mmCIF file of C-alpha atoms in Angstrom:
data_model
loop_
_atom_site.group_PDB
_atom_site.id
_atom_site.type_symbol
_atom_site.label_atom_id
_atom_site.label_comp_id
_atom_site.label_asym_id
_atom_site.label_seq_id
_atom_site.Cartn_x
_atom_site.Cartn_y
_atom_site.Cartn_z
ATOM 1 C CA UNK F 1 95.685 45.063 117.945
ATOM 2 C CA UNK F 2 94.728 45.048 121.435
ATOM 3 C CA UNK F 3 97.812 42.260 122.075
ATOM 4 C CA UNK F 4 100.126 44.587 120.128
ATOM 5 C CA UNK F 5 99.545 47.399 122.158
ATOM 6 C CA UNK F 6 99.870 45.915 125.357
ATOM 7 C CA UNK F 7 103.195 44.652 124.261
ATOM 8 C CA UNK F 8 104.393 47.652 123.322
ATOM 9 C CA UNK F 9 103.339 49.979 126.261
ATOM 10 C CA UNK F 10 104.858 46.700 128.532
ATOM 11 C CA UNK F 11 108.198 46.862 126.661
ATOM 12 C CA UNK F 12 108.423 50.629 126.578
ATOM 13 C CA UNK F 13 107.857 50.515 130.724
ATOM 14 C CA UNK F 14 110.500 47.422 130.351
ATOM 15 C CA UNK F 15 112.790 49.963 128.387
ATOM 16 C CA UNK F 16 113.013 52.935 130.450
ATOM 17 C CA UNK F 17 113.314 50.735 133.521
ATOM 18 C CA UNK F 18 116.627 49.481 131.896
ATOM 19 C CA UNK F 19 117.810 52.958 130.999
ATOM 20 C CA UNK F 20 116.738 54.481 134.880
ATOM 21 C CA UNK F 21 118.897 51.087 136.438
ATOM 22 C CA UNK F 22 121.967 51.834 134.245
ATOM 23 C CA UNK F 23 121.723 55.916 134.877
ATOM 24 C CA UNK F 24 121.077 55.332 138.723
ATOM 25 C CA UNK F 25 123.249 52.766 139.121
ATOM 26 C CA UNK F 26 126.516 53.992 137.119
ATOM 27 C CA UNK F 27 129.385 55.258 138.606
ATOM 28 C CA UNK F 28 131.433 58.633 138.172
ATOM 29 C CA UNK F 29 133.756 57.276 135.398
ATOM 30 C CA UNK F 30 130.892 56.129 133.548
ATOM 31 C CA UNK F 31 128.204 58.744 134.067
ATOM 32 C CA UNK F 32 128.491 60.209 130.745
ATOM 33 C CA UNK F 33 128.177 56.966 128.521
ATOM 34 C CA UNK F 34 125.288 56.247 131.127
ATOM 35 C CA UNK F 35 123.382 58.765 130.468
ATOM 36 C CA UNK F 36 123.279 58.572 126.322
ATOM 37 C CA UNK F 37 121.885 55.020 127.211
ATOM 38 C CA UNK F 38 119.155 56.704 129.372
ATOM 39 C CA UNK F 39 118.218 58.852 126.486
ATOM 40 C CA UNK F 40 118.200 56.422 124.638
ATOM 41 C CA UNK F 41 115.497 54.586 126.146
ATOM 42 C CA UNK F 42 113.848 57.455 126.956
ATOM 43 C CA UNK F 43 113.133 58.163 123.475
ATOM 44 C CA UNK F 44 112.611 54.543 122.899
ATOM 45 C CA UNK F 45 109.885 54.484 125.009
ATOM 46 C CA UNK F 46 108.269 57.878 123.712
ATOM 47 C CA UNK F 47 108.625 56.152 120.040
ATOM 48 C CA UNK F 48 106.658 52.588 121.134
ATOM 49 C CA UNK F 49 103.903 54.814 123.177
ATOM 50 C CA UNK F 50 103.440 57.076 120.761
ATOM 51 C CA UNK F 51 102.962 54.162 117.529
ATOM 52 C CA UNK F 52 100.973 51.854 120.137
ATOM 53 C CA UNK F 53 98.615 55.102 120.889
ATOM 54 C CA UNK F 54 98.590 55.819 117.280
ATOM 55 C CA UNK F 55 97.341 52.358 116.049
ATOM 56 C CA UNK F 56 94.890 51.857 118.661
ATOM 57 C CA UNK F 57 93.008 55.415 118.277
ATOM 58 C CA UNK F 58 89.354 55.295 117.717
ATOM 59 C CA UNK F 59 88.400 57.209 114.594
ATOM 60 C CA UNK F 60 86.605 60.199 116.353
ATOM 61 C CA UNK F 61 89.991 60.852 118.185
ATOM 62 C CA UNK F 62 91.090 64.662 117.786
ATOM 63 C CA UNK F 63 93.287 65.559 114.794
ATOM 64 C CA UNK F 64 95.614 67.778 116.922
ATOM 65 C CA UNK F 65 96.110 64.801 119.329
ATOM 66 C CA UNK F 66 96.580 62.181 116.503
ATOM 67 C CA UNK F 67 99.082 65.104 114.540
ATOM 68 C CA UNK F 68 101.215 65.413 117.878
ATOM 69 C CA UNK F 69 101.511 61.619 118.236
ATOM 70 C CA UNK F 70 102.604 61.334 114.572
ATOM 71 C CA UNK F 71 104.911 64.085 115.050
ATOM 72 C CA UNK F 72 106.181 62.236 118.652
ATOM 73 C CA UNK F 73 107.092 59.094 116.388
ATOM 74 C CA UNK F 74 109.020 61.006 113.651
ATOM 75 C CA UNK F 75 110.683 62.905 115.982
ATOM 76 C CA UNK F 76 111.810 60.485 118.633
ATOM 77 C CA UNK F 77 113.193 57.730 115.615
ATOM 78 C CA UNK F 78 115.779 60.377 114.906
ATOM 79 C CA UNK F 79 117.397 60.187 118.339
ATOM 80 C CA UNK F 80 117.272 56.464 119.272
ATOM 81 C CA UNK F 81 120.119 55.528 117.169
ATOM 82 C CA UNK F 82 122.148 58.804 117.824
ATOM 83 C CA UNK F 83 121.955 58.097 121.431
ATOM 84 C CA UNK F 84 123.102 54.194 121.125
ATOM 85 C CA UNK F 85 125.598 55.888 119.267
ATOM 86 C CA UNK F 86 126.782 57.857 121.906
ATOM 87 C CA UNK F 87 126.462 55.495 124.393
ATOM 88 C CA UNK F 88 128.890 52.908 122.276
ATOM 89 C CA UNK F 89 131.513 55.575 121.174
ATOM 90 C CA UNK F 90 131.493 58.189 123.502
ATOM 91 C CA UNK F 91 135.086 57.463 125.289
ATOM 92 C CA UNK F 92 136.576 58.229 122.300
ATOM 93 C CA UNK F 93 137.028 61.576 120.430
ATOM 94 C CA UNK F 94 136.163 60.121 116.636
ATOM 95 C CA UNK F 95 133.153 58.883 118.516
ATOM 96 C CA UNK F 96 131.851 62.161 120.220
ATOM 97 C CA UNK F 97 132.879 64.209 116.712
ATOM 98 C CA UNK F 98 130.589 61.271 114.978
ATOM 99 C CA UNK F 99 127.766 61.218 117.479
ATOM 100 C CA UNK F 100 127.678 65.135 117.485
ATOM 101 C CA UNK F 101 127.103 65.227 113.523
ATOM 102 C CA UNK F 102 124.674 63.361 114.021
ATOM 103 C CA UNK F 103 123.072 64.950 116.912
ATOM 104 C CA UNK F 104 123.397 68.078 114.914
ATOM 105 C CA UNK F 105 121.665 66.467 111.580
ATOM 106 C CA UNK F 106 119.102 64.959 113.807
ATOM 107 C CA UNK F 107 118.038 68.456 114.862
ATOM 108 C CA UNK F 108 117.913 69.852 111.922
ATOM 109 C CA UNK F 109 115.992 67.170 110.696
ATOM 110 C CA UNK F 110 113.763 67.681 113.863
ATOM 111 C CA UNK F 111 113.530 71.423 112.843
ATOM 112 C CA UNK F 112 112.392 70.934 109.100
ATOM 113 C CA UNK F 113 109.928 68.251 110.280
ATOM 114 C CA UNK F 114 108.317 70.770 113.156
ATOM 115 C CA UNK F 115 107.910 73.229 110.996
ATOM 116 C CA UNK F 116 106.427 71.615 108.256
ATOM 117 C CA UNK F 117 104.634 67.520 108.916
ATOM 118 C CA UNK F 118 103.528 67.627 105.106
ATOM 119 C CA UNK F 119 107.518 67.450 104.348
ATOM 120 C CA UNK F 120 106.846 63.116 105.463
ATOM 121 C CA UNK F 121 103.393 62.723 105.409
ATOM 122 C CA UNK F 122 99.869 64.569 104.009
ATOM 123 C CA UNK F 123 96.797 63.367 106.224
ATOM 124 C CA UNK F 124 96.226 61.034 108.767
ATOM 125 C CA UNK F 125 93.790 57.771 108.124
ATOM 126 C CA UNK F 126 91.754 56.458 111.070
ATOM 127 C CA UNK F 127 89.445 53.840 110.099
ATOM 128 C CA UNK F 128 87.947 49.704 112.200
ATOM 129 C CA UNK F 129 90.208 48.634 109.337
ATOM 130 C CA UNK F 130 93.488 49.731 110.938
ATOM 131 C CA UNK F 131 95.009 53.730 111.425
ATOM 132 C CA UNK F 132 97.797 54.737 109.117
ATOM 133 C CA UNK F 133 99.361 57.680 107.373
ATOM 134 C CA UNK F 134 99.659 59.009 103.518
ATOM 135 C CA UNK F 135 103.141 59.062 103.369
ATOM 136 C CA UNK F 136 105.170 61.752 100.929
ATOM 137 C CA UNK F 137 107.094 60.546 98.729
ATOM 138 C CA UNK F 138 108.951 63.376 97.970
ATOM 139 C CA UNK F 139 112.470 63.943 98.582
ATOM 140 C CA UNK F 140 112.581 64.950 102.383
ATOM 141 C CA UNK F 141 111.471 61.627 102.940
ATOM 142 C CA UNK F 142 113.982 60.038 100.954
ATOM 143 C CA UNK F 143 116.314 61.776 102.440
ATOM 144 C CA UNK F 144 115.103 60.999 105.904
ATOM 145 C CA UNK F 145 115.434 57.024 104.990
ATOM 146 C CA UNK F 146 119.428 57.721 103.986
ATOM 147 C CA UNK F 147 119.449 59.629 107.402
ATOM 148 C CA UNK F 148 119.324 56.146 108.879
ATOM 149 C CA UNK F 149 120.618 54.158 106.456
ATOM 150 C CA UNK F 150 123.798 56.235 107.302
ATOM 151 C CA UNK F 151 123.429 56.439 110.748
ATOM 152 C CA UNK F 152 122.727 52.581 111.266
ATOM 153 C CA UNK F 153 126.109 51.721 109.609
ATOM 154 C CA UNK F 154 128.035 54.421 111.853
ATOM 155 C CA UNK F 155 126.945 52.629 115.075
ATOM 156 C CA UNK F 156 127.683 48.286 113.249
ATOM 157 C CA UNK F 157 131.476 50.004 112.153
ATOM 158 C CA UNK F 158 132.013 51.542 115.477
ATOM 159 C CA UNK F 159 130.876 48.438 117.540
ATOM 160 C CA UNK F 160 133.253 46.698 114.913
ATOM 161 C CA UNK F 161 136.070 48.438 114.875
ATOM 162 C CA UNK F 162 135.393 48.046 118.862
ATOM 163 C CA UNK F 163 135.461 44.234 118.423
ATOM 164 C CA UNK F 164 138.504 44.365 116.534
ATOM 165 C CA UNK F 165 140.624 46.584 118.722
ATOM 166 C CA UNK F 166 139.517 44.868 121.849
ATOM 167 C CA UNK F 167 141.985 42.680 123.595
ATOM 168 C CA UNK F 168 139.272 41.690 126.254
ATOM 169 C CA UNK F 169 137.530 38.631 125.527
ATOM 170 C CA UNK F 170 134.573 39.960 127.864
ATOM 171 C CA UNK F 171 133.983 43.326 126.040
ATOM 172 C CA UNK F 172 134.385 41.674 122.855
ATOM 173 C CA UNK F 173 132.036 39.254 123.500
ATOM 174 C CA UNK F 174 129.430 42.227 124.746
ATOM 175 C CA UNK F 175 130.304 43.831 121.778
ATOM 176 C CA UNK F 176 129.271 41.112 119.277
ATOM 177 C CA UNK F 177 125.926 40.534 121.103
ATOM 178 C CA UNK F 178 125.546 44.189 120.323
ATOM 179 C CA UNK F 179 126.521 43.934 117.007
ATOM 180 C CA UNK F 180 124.627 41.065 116.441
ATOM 181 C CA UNK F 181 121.443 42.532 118.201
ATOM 182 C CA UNK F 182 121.473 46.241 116.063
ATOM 183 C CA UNK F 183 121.964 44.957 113.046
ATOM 184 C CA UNK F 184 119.162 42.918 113.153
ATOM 185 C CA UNK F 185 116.944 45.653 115.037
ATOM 186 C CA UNK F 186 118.432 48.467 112.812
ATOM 187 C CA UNK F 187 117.426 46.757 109.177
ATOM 188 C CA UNK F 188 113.808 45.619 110.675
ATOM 189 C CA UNK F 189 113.066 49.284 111.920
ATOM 190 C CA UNK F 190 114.205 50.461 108.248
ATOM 191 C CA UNK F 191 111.965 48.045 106.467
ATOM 192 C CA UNK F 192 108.769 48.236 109.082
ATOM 193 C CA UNK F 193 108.853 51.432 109.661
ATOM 194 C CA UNK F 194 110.054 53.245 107.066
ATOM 195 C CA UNK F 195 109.820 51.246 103.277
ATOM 196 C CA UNK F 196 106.348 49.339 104.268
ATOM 197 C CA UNK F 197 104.352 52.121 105.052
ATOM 198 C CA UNK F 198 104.666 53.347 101.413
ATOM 199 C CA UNK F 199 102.170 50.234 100.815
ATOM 200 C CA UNK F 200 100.656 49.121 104.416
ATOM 201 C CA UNK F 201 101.215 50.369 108.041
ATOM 202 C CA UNK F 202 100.202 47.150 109.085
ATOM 203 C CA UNK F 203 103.794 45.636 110.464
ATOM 204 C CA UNK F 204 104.486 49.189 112.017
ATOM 205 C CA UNK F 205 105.037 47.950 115.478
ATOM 206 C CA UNK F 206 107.635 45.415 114.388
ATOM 207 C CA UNK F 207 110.169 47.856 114.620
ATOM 208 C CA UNK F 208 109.792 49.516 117.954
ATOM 209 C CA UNK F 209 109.763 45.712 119.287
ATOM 210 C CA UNK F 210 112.900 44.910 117.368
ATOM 211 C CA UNK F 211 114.717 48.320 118.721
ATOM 212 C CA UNK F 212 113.581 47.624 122.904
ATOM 213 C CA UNK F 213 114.545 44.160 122.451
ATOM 214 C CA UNK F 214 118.115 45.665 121.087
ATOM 215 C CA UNK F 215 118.076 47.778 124.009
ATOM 216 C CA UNK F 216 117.441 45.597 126.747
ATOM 217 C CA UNK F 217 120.328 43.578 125.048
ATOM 218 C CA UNK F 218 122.888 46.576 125.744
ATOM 219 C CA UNK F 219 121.529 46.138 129.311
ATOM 220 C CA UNK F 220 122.044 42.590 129.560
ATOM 221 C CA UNK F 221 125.696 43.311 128.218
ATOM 222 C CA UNK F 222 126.240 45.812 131.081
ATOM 223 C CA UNK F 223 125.318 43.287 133.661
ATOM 224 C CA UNK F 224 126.774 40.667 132.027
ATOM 225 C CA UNK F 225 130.116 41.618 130.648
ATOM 226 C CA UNK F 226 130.550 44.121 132.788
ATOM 227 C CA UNK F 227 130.749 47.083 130.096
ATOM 228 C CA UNK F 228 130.106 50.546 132.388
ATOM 229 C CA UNK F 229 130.769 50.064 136.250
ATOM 230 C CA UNK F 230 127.459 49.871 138.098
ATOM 231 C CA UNK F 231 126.831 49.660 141.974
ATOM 232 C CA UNK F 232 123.685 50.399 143.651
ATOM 233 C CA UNK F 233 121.170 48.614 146.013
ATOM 234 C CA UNK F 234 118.002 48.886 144.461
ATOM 235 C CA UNK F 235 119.896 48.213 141.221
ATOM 236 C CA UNK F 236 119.143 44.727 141.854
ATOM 237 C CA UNK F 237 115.375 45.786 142.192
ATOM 238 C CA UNK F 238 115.035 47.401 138.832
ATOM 239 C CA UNK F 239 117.140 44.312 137.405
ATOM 240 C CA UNK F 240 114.355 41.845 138.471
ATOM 241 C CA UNK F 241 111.862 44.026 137.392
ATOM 242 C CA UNK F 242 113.430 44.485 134.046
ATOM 243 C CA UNK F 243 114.164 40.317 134.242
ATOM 244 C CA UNK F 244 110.072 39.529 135.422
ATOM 245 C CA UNK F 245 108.612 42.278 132.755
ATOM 246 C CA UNK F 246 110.687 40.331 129.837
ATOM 247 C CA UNK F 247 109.328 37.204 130.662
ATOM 248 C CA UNK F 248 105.998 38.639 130.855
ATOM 249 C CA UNK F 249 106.502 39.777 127.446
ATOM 250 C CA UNK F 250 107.723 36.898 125.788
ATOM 251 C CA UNK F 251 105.074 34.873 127.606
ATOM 252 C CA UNK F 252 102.278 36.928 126.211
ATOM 253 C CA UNK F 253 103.649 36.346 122.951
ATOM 254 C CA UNK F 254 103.911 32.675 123.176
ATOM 255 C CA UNK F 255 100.107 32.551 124.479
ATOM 256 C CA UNK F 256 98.925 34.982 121.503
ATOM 257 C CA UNK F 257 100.542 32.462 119.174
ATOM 258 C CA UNK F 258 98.988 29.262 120.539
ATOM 259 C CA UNK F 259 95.356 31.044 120.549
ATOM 260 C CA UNK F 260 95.387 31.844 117.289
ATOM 261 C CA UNK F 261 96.852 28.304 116.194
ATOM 262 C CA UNK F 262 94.218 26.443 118.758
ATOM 263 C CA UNK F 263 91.142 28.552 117.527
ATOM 264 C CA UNK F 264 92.372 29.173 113.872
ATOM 265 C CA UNK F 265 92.819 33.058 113.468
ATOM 266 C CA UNK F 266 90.349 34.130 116.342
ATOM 267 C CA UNK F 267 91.807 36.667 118.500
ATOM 268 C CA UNK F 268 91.701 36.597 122.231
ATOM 269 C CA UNK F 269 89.372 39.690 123.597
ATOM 270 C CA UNK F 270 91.018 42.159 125.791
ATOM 271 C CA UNK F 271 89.722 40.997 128.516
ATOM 272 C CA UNK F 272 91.203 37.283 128.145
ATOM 273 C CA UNK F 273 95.052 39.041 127.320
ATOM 274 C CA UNK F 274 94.438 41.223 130.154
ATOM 275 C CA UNK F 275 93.709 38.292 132.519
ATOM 276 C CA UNK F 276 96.335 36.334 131.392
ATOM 277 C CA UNK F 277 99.086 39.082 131.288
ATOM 278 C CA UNK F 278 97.722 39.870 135.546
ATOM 279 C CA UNK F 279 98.396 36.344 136.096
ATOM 280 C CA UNK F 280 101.769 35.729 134.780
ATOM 281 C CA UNK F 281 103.287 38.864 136.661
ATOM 282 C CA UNK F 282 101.628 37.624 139.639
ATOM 283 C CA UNK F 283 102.886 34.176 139.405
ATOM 284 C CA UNK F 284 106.593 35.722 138.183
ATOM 285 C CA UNK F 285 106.271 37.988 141.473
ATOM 286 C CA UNK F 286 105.723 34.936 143.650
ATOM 287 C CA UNK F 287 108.371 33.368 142.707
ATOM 288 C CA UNK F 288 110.949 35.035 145.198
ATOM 289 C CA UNK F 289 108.787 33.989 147.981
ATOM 290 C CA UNK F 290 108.144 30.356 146.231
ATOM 291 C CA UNK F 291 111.860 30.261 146.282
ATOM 292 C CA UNK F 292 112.031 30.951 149.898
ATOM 293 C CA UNK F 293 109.642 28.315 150.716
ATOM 294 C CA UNK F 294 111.066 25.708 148.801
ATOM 295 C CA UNK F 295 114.472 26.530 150.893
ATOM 296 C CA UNK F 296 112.776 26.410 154.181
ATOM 297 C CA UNK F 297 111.097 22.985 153.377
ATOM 298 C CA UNK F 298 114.237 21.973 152.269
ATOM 299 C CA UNK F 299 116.100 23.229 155.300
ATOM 300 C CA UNK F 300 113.659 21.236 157.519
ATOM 301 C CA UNK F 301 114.149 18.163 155.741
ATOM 302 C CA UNK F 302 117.417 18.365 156.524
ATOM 303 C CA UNK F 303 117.223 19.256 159.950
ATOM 304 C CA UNK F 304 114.716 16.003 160.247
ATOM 305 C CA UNK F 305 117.462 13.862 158.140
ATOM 306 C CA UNK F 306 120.280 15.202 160.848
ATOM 307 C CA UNK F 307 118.215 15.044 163.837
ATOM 308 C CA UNK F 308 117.763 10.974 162.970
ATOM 309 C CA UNK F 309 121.749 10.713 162.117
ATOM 310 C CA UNK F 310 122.167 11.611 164.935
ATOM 311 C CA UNK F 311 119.813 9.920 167.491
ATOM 312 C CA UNK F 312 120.641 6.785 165.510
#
């Protein structure tokens, strides 16, 4: 558990990072479709904090802290998709009528849930075992899940109909890695998060991992294809952070994977992830200057390799 949340606080910092670099860096034209990204993340990263807090909580925790958290993850779900949806259609007028619909079932969604928690779940279970919720069945929570399994299909159709229209190979090709990446992220959040829990919250965080990875691939496809028109110096900054905190991540999974294979199901303490996650961003943060060295040793080889040309 210890591994999960340190994932998921490190790709929710990873997250926002991504949405700040687009906002910042995003010119005039663009500012608009920027800024739904931002939000995106934004609630992205309140959504992963919020579960990560929520699974880790010791059982004497207060009930009014553990009830806000709950009602934090709830909440914040709602407007993750809406604002990808935004982001993707908002040039065009079907897709700001669509995304406002949305918006506007999202709040009053928001507004039913604020009022009254016991609409999608009855009490709160803290136990060593593992934390979870007793989830209502009843129809607001049914009606929640077709909330999203509407809303996911509105954003795969847009990006679709996007693909199809395009006549520019490098948005289309941005396009199907988003396609490609929501799909995946937007049926893994339905089943984690919102059909397990009616038997275990024990694959909860699979979804808020599936969603920032989705997320960080709309920033790749900025950078990469070019979709919104970006310029700004310390853009580059954020970029490598975003770049060094990824491969952090993925490294930490890779290492939690070959424990548990070498040792046969022991888990690392927290002090052994913590060690080895301070040591991978330090080595990915040398690697600039690493780079630089390598270049000046290489430059003097040369100059040595010249400077015998030529007394030869």
């Amino acid at each position: 558990m210890q591994l999960i949340a340190i994932l998921l606080t490190t790709v929710s910092i990873l997250t926002l990072l991504s949405g700040i670099a687009v906002f910042a860096g995003s010119k005039k034209a663009d500012r608009a479709r920027s800024a739904w990204f931002f939000l995106a993340t934004i609630f992205a990263t309140v959504w992963m904090v919020s579960i990560s807090l929520f699974l880790t909580a010791a059982a004497d925790w207060p009930n009014d802290i553990m009830t806000i958290l709950v009602d934090l993850t709830y909440i914040s779900a709602i407007f993750i998709d809406i604002a990808l949806l935004g982001y993707i259609a908002w040039q065009y007028k079907y897709g700001k009528i669509t995304t406002l619909a949305f918006l506007i079932a999202g709040i009053i969604f928001a507004g039913f849930f604020i009022k009254n928690p016991s609409l999608l779940y009855t009490d709160i279970v803290l136990t060593n075992a593992g934390n979870s919720l007793i989830t209502n069945t009843g129809l607001f929570y049914f009606t929640y899940i077709a909330f999203f399994c509407a809303l996911v299909p509105a954003v795969l159709i847009t990006l679709l109909r996007q693909i199809i229209k395009s006549k520019s190979d490098r948005v289309k090709n941005g396009d199907i890695v988003l396609l490609v990446g929501f799909g995946i992220s937007g049926t893994m959040s339905l089943i984690f998060n919102l059909i397990l829990p009616f038997w275990t919250w024990d694959y909860i965080w699979l979804g808020p991992l599936a969603i920032s990875a989705t997320i960080i691939a709309f920033y790749y496809t900025i950078l990469r294809y070019r979709v919104l028109k970006l310029g700004s110096a310390w853009l580059r900054i954020l970029s490598y952070i975003v770049i060094i905190a990824s491969a952090a991540v993925i490294y930490m999974i890779v290492f939690y994977i070959v424990f548990l294979a070498m040792f046969r199901g022991s888990t690392p303490s927290i002090e052994v992830i913590a060690l080895n996650f301070v040591m991978v961003l330090f080595f990915l943060l040398l690697m600039p200057a690493m780079s630089e060295l390598t270049a000046f040793i290489r430059s003097l080889i040369h100059g040595e390799e010249d400077k015998k040309e030529n007394d030869d």
